[in-house]
Short mmCIF file of C-alpha atoms and ligand atoms in Angstrom, two decimals:
data_model
loop_
_atom_site.label_atom_id
_atom_site.label_comp_id
_atom_site.label_asym_id
_atom_site.label_seq_id
_atom_site.Cartn_x
_atom_site.Cartn_y
_atom_site.Cartn_z
CA UNK X 275 21.70 -15.25 1.17
CA UNK X 276 23.58 -14.17 4.25
CA UNK X 277 22.87 -16.16 7.20
CA UNK X 278 20.10 -15.15 9.65
CA UNK X 279 18.33 -16.65 12.79
CA UNK X 280 14.64 -17.62 12.33
CA UNK X 281 12.06 -17.84 15.14
CA UNK X 282 8.47 -18.99 15.32
CA UNK X 283 6.80 -16.55 17.60
CA UNK X 284 3.83 -18.13 19.62
CA UNK X 285 2.32 -14.99 20.93
CA UNK X 286 2.46 -11.26 19.90
CA UNK X 287 4.19 -10.51 23.28
CA UNK X 288 7.05 -13.19 22.34
CA UNK X 289 7.39 -11.60 18.73
CA UNK X 290 7.52 -7.98 20.21
CA UNK X 291 10.27 -8.91 22.71
CA UNK X 292 12.25 -10.59 20.06
CA UNK X 293 12.03 -7.45 17.86
CA UNK X 294 13.15 -5.47 21.02
CA UNK X 295 16.17 -7.94 21.59
CA UNK X 296 17.41 -7.46 18.03
CA UNK X 297 16.75 -3.66 18.39
CA UNK X 298 16.11 -2.93 14.61
CA UNK X 299 18.25 -5.66 13.24
CA UNK X 300 15.16 -8.27 12.75
CA UNK X 301 12.17 -8.19 10.47
CA UNK X 302 8.74 -9.79 10.87
CA UNK X 303 7.80 -12.49 8.22
CA UNK X 304 4.30 -13.16 7.43
CA UNK X 305 3.61 -14.67 3.96
CA UNK X 306 7.20 -14.16 3.15
CA UNK X 307 6.60 -13.06 -0.52
CA UNK X 308 8.28 -9.70 -0.33
CA UNK X 309 10.73 -10.19 2.63
CA UNK X 310 12.33 -13.52 1.42
CA UNK X 311 13.06 -11.91 -1.92
CA UNK X 312 14.72 -8.92 -0.15
CA UNK X 313 16.89 -11.49 2.01
CA UNK X 314 17.70 -13.54 -1.18
CA UNK X 315 18.81 -10.62 -3.12
CA UNK X 316 20.81 -9.17 -0.29
CA UNK X 317 19.13 -5.85 -0.83
CA UNK X 318 19.55 -4.19 2.59
CA UNK X 319 22.52 -2.16 3.04
CA UNK X 320 23.02 -3.72 6.43
CA UNK X 321 21.79 -7.27 6.61
CA UNK X 322 19.14 -8.07 9.25
CA UNK X 323 20.10 -10.63 11.89
CA UNK X 324 16.74 -12.51 12.35
CA UNK X 325 13.25 -13.12 10.96
CA UNK X 326 10.43 -13.34 13.39
CA UNK X 327 7.61 -15.60 12.00
CA UNK X 328 4.12 -14.36 13.07
CA UNK X 329 2.20 -17.12 11.16
CA UNK X 330 2.79 -19.55 14.05
CA UNK X 331 0.69 -17.03 16.33
CA UNK X 332 -3.07 -18.38 16.10
CA UNK X 333 -6.01 -16.48 15.33
CA UNK X 334 -4.65 -13.56 13.36
CA UNK X 335 -6.28 -14.23 9.89
CA UNK X 336 -9.98 -13.30 10.54
CA UNK X 337 -12.26 -11.20 8.64
CA UNK X 338 -15.36 -10.16 10.89
CA UNK X 339 -17.90 -7.38 10.99
CA UNK X 340 -18.72 -6.02 14.44
CA UNK X 341 -21.58 -3.61 14.89
CA UNK X 342 -20.41 -0.66 12.72
CA UNK X 343 -16.86 -2.05 11.88
CA UNK X 344 -15.05 -4.64 9.73
CA UNK X 345 -12.02 -6.10 11.56
CA UNK X 346 -9.38 -7.76 9.54
CA UNK X 347 -6.36 -9.75 11.13
CA UNK X 348 -3.02 -8.83 9.61
CA UNK X 349 -2.65 -12.53 8.48
CA UNK X 350 -5.83 -12.53 6.47
CA UNK X 351 -4.70 -13.79 2.85
CA UNK X 352 -5.20 -11.56 -0.09
CA UNK X 353 -6.93 -14.44 -1.84
CA UNK X 354 -9.56 -14.92 0.86
CA UNK X 355 -10.15 -11.12 0.92
CA UNK X 356 -10.64 -11.14 -2.76
CA UNK X 357 -13.40 -13.81 -2.54
CA UNK X 358 -15.07 -12.57 0.70
CA UNK X 359 -18.71 -11.82 0.00
CA UNK X 360 -19.15 -9.29 2.44
CA UNK X 361 -16.14 -7.33 1.24
CA UNK X 362 -17.31 -7.55 -2.39
CA UNK X 363 -20.60 -6.19 -1.64
CA UNK X 364 -19.74 -3.44 1.22
CA UNK X 365 -16.15 -2.86 1.05
CA UNK X 366 -15.81 -3.35 -2.85
CA UNK X 367 -12.59 -1.34 -3.31
CA UNK X 368 -10.67 -3.58 -0.86
CA UNK X 369 -11.91 -6.96 -2.55
CA UNK X 370 -11.05 -5.63 -5.98
CA UNK X 371 -7.81 -4.44 -4.95
CA UNK X 372 -6.83 -7.73 -3.16
CA UNK X 373 -8.19 -9.48 -6.31
CA UNK X 374 -5.87 -7.44 -8.62
CA UNK X 375 -2.72 -8.03 -6.53
CA UNK X 376 -0.02 -10.19 -7.92
CA UNK X 377 -0.88 -13.68 -9.06
CA UNK X 378 -3.19 -16.46 -7.33
CA UNK X 379 0.01 -18.23 -5.96
CA UNK X 380 1.33 -14.96 -4.26
CA UNK X 381 -2.31 -14.12 -3.12
CA UNK X 382 -2.45 -17.52 -1.33
CA UNK X 383 0.74 -16.71 0.41
CA UNK X 384 0.66 -12.92 0.87
CA UNK X 385 -1.27 -11.30 3.82
CA UNK X 386 -2.96 -7.86 3.92
CA UNK X 387 -0.43 -6.80 6.70
CA UNK X 388 2.46 -7.73 4.50
CA UNK X 389 1.09 -6.02 1.64
CA UNK X 390 0.71 -2.59 3.23
CA UNK X 391 4.12 -2.92 4.93
CA UNK X 392 5.94 -4.10 1.78
CA UNK X 393 9.24 -2.44 0.63
CA UNK X 394 9.68 -0.17 -2.36
CA UNK X 395 10.00 -1.96 -5.74
CA UNK X 396 12.17 0.83 -7.19
CA UNK X 397 14.71 -1.00 -9.51
CA UNK X 398 17.69 0.85 -8.13
CA UNK X 399 16.62 0.07 -4.62
CA UNK X 400 15.97 -3.60 -5.50
CA UNK X 401 18.84 -4.47 -7.35
CA UNK X 402 20.73 -7.56 -5.85
CA UNK X 403 23.75 -7.07 -3.69
CA UNK X 404 22.97 -3.53 -2.85
CA UNK X 405 24.44 -2.47 -6.25
CA UNK X 406 23.01 1.14 -5.88
CA UNK X 407 23.54 2.70 -2.60
CA UNK X 408 20.52 5.07 -2.89
CA UNK X 409 19.04 7.30 -0.44
CA UNK X 410 16.94 4.69 1.13
CA UNK X 411 20.06 2.93 2.12
CA UNK X 412 21.95 5.62 3.54
CA UNK X 413 23.66 7.00 0.31
CA UNK X 414 23.49 10.41 -1.18
CA UNK X 415 21.75 9.92 -4.63
CA UNK X 416 18.47 9.01 -5.94
CA UNK X 417 19.55 7.30 -9.35
CA UNK X 418 15.99 7.70 -10.77
CA UNK X 419 16.43 11.32 -11.10
CA UNK X 420 18.71 11.28 -13.96
CA UNK X 421 18.24 7.58 -14.81
CA UNK X 422 15.42 5.31 -15.75
CA UNK X 423 12.45 6.94 -14.09
CA UNK X 424 9.50 5.68 -16.12
CA UNK X 425 7.80 3.89 -13.14
CA UNK X 426 8.64 6.57 -10.58
CA UNK X 427 6.98 9.56 -8.76
CA UNK X 428 5.05 12.15 -10.58
CA UNK X 429 4.38 14.10 -7.61
CA UNK X 430 8.17 15.04 -6.72
CA UNK X 431 10.31 13.47 -4.11
CA UNK X 432 10.65 12.87 -0.45
CA UNK X 433 14.18 13.49 1.18
CA UNK X 434 15.28 13.12 -2.53
CA UNK X 435 13.81 9.55 -3.01
CA UNK X 436 11.46 9.21 -6.14
CA UNK X 437 10.37 5.65 -5.60
CA UNK X 438 6.76 5.10 -5.62
CA UNK X 439 4.57 3.08 -3.04
CA UNK X 440 3.64 -0.22 -4.79
CA UNK X 441 0.74 -1.57 -2.74
CA UNK X 442 -2.54 -2.14 -4.32
CA UNK X 443 -4.61 -2.54 -0.98
CA UNK X 444 -3.19 0.53 0.76
CA UNK X 445 -5.04 2.97 -1.49
CA UNK X 446 -8.40 1.03 -1.05
CA UNK X 447 -7.87 1.12 2.70
CA UNK X 448 -7.13 4.77 2.70
CA UNK X 449 -10.29 5.45 0.63
CA UNK X 450 -12.35 3.23 2.86
CA UNK X 451 -11.11 5.41 5.95
CA UNK X 452 -9.54 2.45 7.57
CA UNK X 453 -7.43 2.46 10.83
CA UNK X 454 -4.52 0.26 11.66
CA UNK X 455 -4.17 -1.11 15.20
CA UNK X 456 -0.76 -2.10 16.39
CA UNK X 457 0.88 -3.37 19.48
CA UNK X 458 1.52 0.30 20.54
CA UNK X 459 -1.34 2.35 19.23
CA UNK X 460 -4.40 3.01 16.72
CA UNK X 461 -3.20 4.82 13.49
CA UNK X 462 -5.41 6.26 10.61
CA UNK X 463 -4.47 4.38 7.54
CA UNK X 464 -4.08 7.91 5.97
CA UNK X 465 -1.29 8.59 8.29
CA UNK X 466 0.40 5.11 8.28
CA UNK X 467 3.11 6.10 5.70
CA UNK X 468 5.79 8.56 6.42
CA UNK X 469 8.16 11.05 4.65
CA UNK X 470 10.57 12.14 7.47
CA UNK X 471 12.92 9.12 7.63
CA UNK X 472 14.01 7.87 4.12
CA UNK X 473 14.97 4.47 5.72
CA UNK X 474 11.62 3.32 6.33
CA UNK X 475 8.25 3.46 4.58
CA UNK X 476 5.57 3.41 7.43
CA UNK X 477 5.66 5.05 10.65
CA UNK X 478 5.88 1.67 12.55
CA UNK X 479 8.70 1.50 15.04
CA UNK X 480 11.18 -1.52 14.59
CA UNK X 481 9.58 -3.27 17.49
CA UNK X 482 5.89 -2.61 16.52
CA UNK X 483 3.51 -5.05 14.78
CA UNK X 484 0.47 -4.46 12.95
CA UNK X 485 -2.33 -6.47 14.56
CA UNK X 486 -5.54 -5.42 13.01
CA UNK X 487 -7.21 -3.39 10.24
CA UNK X 488 -10.48 -1.64 11.11
CA UNK X 489 -12.73 -0.27 8.55
CA UNK X 490 -15.91 1.69 9.31
CA UNK X 491 -19.11 0.24 7.94
CA UNK X 492 -20.12 2.29 4.98
CA UNK X 493 -23.54 3.84 4.79
CA UNK X 494 -26.23 2.36 2.70
CA UNK X 495 -25.76 5.22 0.31
CA UNK X 496 -21.96 4.70 -0.12
CA UNK X 497 -20.19 2.87 -2.83
CA UNK X 498 -16.43 2.00 -3.47
CA UNK X 499 -14.35 1.02 -6.39
CA UNK X 500 -10.75 0.23 -7.33
CA UNK X 501 -9.12 0.33 -10.55
CA UNK X 502 -5.51 -0.64 -11.61
CA UNK X 503 -3.32 -0.09 -14.70
CA UNK X 504 -0.56 -2.46 -15.15
CA UNK X 505 1.46 -3.71 -18.16
CA UNK X 506 0.36 -7.26 -17.64
CA UNK X 507 -3.11 -8.40 -16.41
CA UNK X 508 -1.46 -10.72 -13.72
CA UNK X 509 1.44 -10.74 -11.53
CA UNK X 510 2.38 -7.05 -12.10
CA UNK X 511 2.81 -4.02 -9.87
CA UNK X 512 0.67 -1.13 -10.61
CA UNK X 513 1.81 1.67 -13.04
CA UNK X 514 -1.04 3.75 -11.26
CA UNK X 515 -3.92 2.48 -9.23
CA UNK X 516 -6.75 4.31 -7.76
CA UNK X 517 -9.57 3.64 -5.16
CA UNK X 518 -12.57 5.94 -4.65
CA UNK X 519 -15.35 5.90 -2.14
CA UNK X 520 -18.40 8.05 -2.55
CA UNK X 521 -21.14 8.69 -0.11
CA UNK X 522 -24.32 10.32 -1.72
CA UNK X 523 -27.21 12.37 -0.44
CA UNK X 524 -29.84 12.01 -2.86
CA UNK X 525 -28.10 12.30 -6.32
CA UNK X 526 -25.38 14.55 -4.95
CA UNK X 527 -22.01 13.58 -3.52
CA UNK X 528 -22.12 14.07 0.42
CA UNK X 529 -18.38 12.94 0.63
CA UNK X 530 -15.84 11.58 -1.76
CA UNK X 531 -12.65 9.83 -0.91
CA UNK X 532 -9.99 9.29 -3.69
CA UNK X 533 -6.54 7.77 -3.16
CA UNK X 534 -3.92 7.01 -6.01
CA UNK X 535 -0.93 4.77 -5.61
CA UNK X 536 2.33 4.32 -7.51
CA UNK X 537 2.31 7.91 -8.25
CA UNK X 538 4.17 9.23 -5.31
CA UNK X 539 6.49 8.00 -2.36
CA UNK X 540 3.43 7.31 -0.23
CA UNK X 541 -0.26 6.73 -1.23
CA UNK X 542 -1.37 10.17 -2.70
CA UNK X 543 -4.75 11.56 -1.69
CA UNK X 544 -5.96 14.36 -4.01
CA UNK X 545 -7.64 16.65 -1.53
CA UNK X 546 -8.70 19.39 -3.95
CA UNK X 547 -10.48 16.94 -6.15
CA UNK X 548 -12.29 15.33 -3.15
CA UNK X 549 -13.45 18.86 -1.86
CA UNK X 550 -14.65 19.95 -5.40
CA UNK X 551 -17.03 17.01 -5.59
CA UNK X 552 -18.78 17.68 -2.55
CA UNK X 553 -22.37 18.75 -3.23
CA UNK X 554 -21.94 17.90 -6.98
CA UNK X 555 -23.87 15.31 -9.03
CA UNK X 556 -21.39 12.74 -10.53
CA UNK X 557 -21.70 13.50 -14.10
CA UNK X 558 -18.94 13.28 -16.92
CA UNK X 559 -17.99 16.97 -16.67
CA UNK X 560 -17.73 16.95 -12.78
CA UNK X 561 -15.42 13.94 -12.74
CA UNK X 562 -13.36 15.43 -15.56
CA UNK X 563 -12.74 18.45 -13.49
CA UNK X 564 -12.13 16.34 -10.21
CA UNK X 565 -9.57 14.51 -12.51
CA UNK X 566 -7.91 17.61 -13.61
CA UNK X 567 -7.79 18.95 -10.03
CA UNK X 568 -6.20 15.93 -8.71
CA UNK X 569 -3.21 16.02 -11.07
CA UNK X 570 -2.94 19.78 -11.18
CA UNK X 571 0.29 19.55 -8.97
CA UNK X 572 2.04 16.77 -10.97
CA UNK X 573 5.67 17.36 -11.65
CA UNK X 574 6.50 14.47 -13.97
CA UNK X 575 10.04 13.25 -14.57
CA UNK X 576 11.75 12.93 -17.97
CA UNK X 577 10.13 9.66 -18.88
CA UNK X 578 6.91 9.34 -16.87
CA UNK X 579 4.62 12.12 -17.95
CA UNK X 580 2.36 9.28 -19.30
CA UNK X 581 1.34 8.33 -16.05
CA UNK X 582 -0.62 11.66 -15.68
CA UNK X 583 -3.41 10.64 -18.13
CA UNK X 584 -3.46 7.05 -16.61
CA UNK X 585 -4.14 8.61 -13.31
CA UNK X 586 -6.90 10.89 -14.42
CA UNK X 587 -8.78 8.07 -16.39
CA UNK X 588 -8.69 5.70 -13.37
CA UNK X 589 -9.96 8.52 -11.26
CA UNK X 590 -12.98 9.13 -13.66
CA UNK X 591 -13.52 5.45 -13.91
CA UNK X 592 -13.69 4.64 -10.11
CA UNK X 593 -15.80 7.60 -9.43
CA UNK X 594 -18.43 7.03 -12.34
CA UNK X 595 -18.46 3.29 -11.18
CA UNK X 596 -19.64 4.46 -7.62
CA UNK X 597 -22.88 6.04 -9.31
C1 LIG J 631 5.98 -11.46 -8.22
C2 LIG J 631 5.34 -10.56 -7.36
C3 LIG J 631 4.43 -9.68 -7.93
C4 LIG J 631 3.47 -8.86 -6.93
N1 LIG J 631 2.71 -8.01 -7.42
C5 LIG J 631 2.02 -7.20 -6.56
C6 LIG J 631 0.92 -6.38 -6.97
O1 LIG J 631 0.62 -6.43 -8.11
N2 LIG J 631 0.47 -5.53 -6.08
C7 LIG J 631 0.94 -5.58 -4.80
O2 LIG J 631 0.40 -4.67 -4.07
N3 LIG J 631 1.94 -6.26 -4.29
C8 LIG J 631 2.43 -7.17 -5.11
N4 LIG J 631 3.49 -8.05 -4.77
C9 LIG J 631 3.87 -7.88 -3.33
C10 LIG J 631 3.15 -8.94 -2.64
O3 LIG J 631 1.54 -8.66 -2.70
C11 LIG J 631 3.40 -8.45 -1.19
O4 LIG J 631 4.69 -9.18 -1.14
C12 LIG J 631 2.66 -9.32 -0.22
O5 LIG J 631 1.20 -8.86 -0.08
C13 LIG J 631 3.39 -9.27 1.18
O6 LIG J 631 2.61 -9.97 2.04
P1 LIG J 631 3.51 -11.09 2.87
O7 LIG J 631 2.46 -11.70 3.87
O8 LIG J 631 4.22 -12.16 1.80
O9 LIG J 631 4.63 -10.19 3.43
P2 LIG J 631 6.06 -10.53 3.93
O10 LIG J 631 6.95 -10.74 2.77
O11 LIG J 631 6.03 -11.57 4.98
O12 LIG J 631 6.46 -9.24 4.79
C14 LIG J 631 6.42 -7.85 4.03
C15 LIG J 631 6.91 -6.78 4.76
O13 LIG J 631 5.85 -6.37 5.83
C16 LIG J 631 6.31 -6.78 7.09
N5 LIG J 631 5.12 -7.24 7.72
C17 LIG J 631 4.38 -8.24 7.57
N6 LIG J 631 3.35 -8.45 8.31
C18 LIG J 631 3.60 -7.34 9.33
C19 LIG J 631 2.77 -6.94 10.57
N7 LIG J 631 1.74 -7.89 10.88
N8 LIG J 631 3.28 -6.23 11.23
C20 LIG J 631 4.39 -5.33 10.78
N9 LIG J 631 5.15 -5.56 9.70
C21 LIG J 631 4.84 -6.72 8.85
C22 LIG J 631 7.58 -7.41 7.15
O14 LIG J 631 8.33 -7.26 8.06
C23 LIG J 631 8.14 -7.11 5.65
O15 LIG J 631 8.85 -6.01 5.86
C24 LIG J 631 4.14 -8.72 -5.73
C25 LIG J 631 5.10 -9.82 -5.17
C26 LIG J 631 5.74 -10.56 -6.01
C27 LIG J 631 6.82 -11.49 -5.47
#
């Protein structure tokens, strides 16, 4: 591991001014379950000079419902979210996504903020000592295109990168129509990830900190659900995951939100499927059509066509579970 400086920030202002001081050469550390591995394996093309610890800032781990909104602090632990009674009953997809993330030990350390800001798990990107200088690191090639691409994108590339986004909680937050408050602005969770700059995953600036997640309270006639397919039942990233939220009017769908992850460079919202479901009853044939529409534009690589059927089946499962 290369040497770096470590700062315990006492306030958000202090953390922001440290990030500004290092001008893109420092990272935030929350639970450390992702960033420490990246530092240890010397994954970055240019080693960051500092880690700014935000766990030393008090009061950032809350979960509280206020009027029509659930507010979650960025340091709320995944394990706490998984067992939170309010989340389990009203924001089910998020509680389930947190419960299915990693292992109990990692959920006791890992935070919701860190989970949605985590880096790629592409094995070419992640190989120690920057062995593959891929597009994400300023290189010219995506090694997955011709190489081992069984876990990569089925919806094409972005700036030639085929790595998928690995977060379990991000699709749940997008389906639940969450917003993310930062030290600079409020962003729709659906707009949090970006495809313009291959060197970063979210739209956060290098001196910007995520300070709150806000989820509108679902109506009484709304249900949400999360499902994940992974090789192992625990400590495993998704091959595909899916979160759906359905609001009903009588027995018909008023509004459906669906978000898949691990199928594209950013979480993937199948808009055609969402629109098709409006005004329909959730029956086997309607969810089947919705799943077909959702995967209609898939362009699988040489070794990952199998993901299409998995994605369809998770869409159907989550939608039917909302009935
Ligand atoms: C063995 C293993 C298995 C895993 N399995 C899964 C899995 O199945 N599903 C899944 O989704 N994840 C999985 N993960 C990833 C893990 O869940 C994440 O590492 C964890 O949620 C990250 O949270 P953290 O607080 O530890 O983040 P950190 O490691 O501290 O930070 C991660 C990134 O987020 C940034 N960051 C953190 N907080 C903020 C903030 N408030 N504002 C701005 N930037 C911030 C950091 O700078 C860093 O870039 C796994 C990790 C391991 C090691």
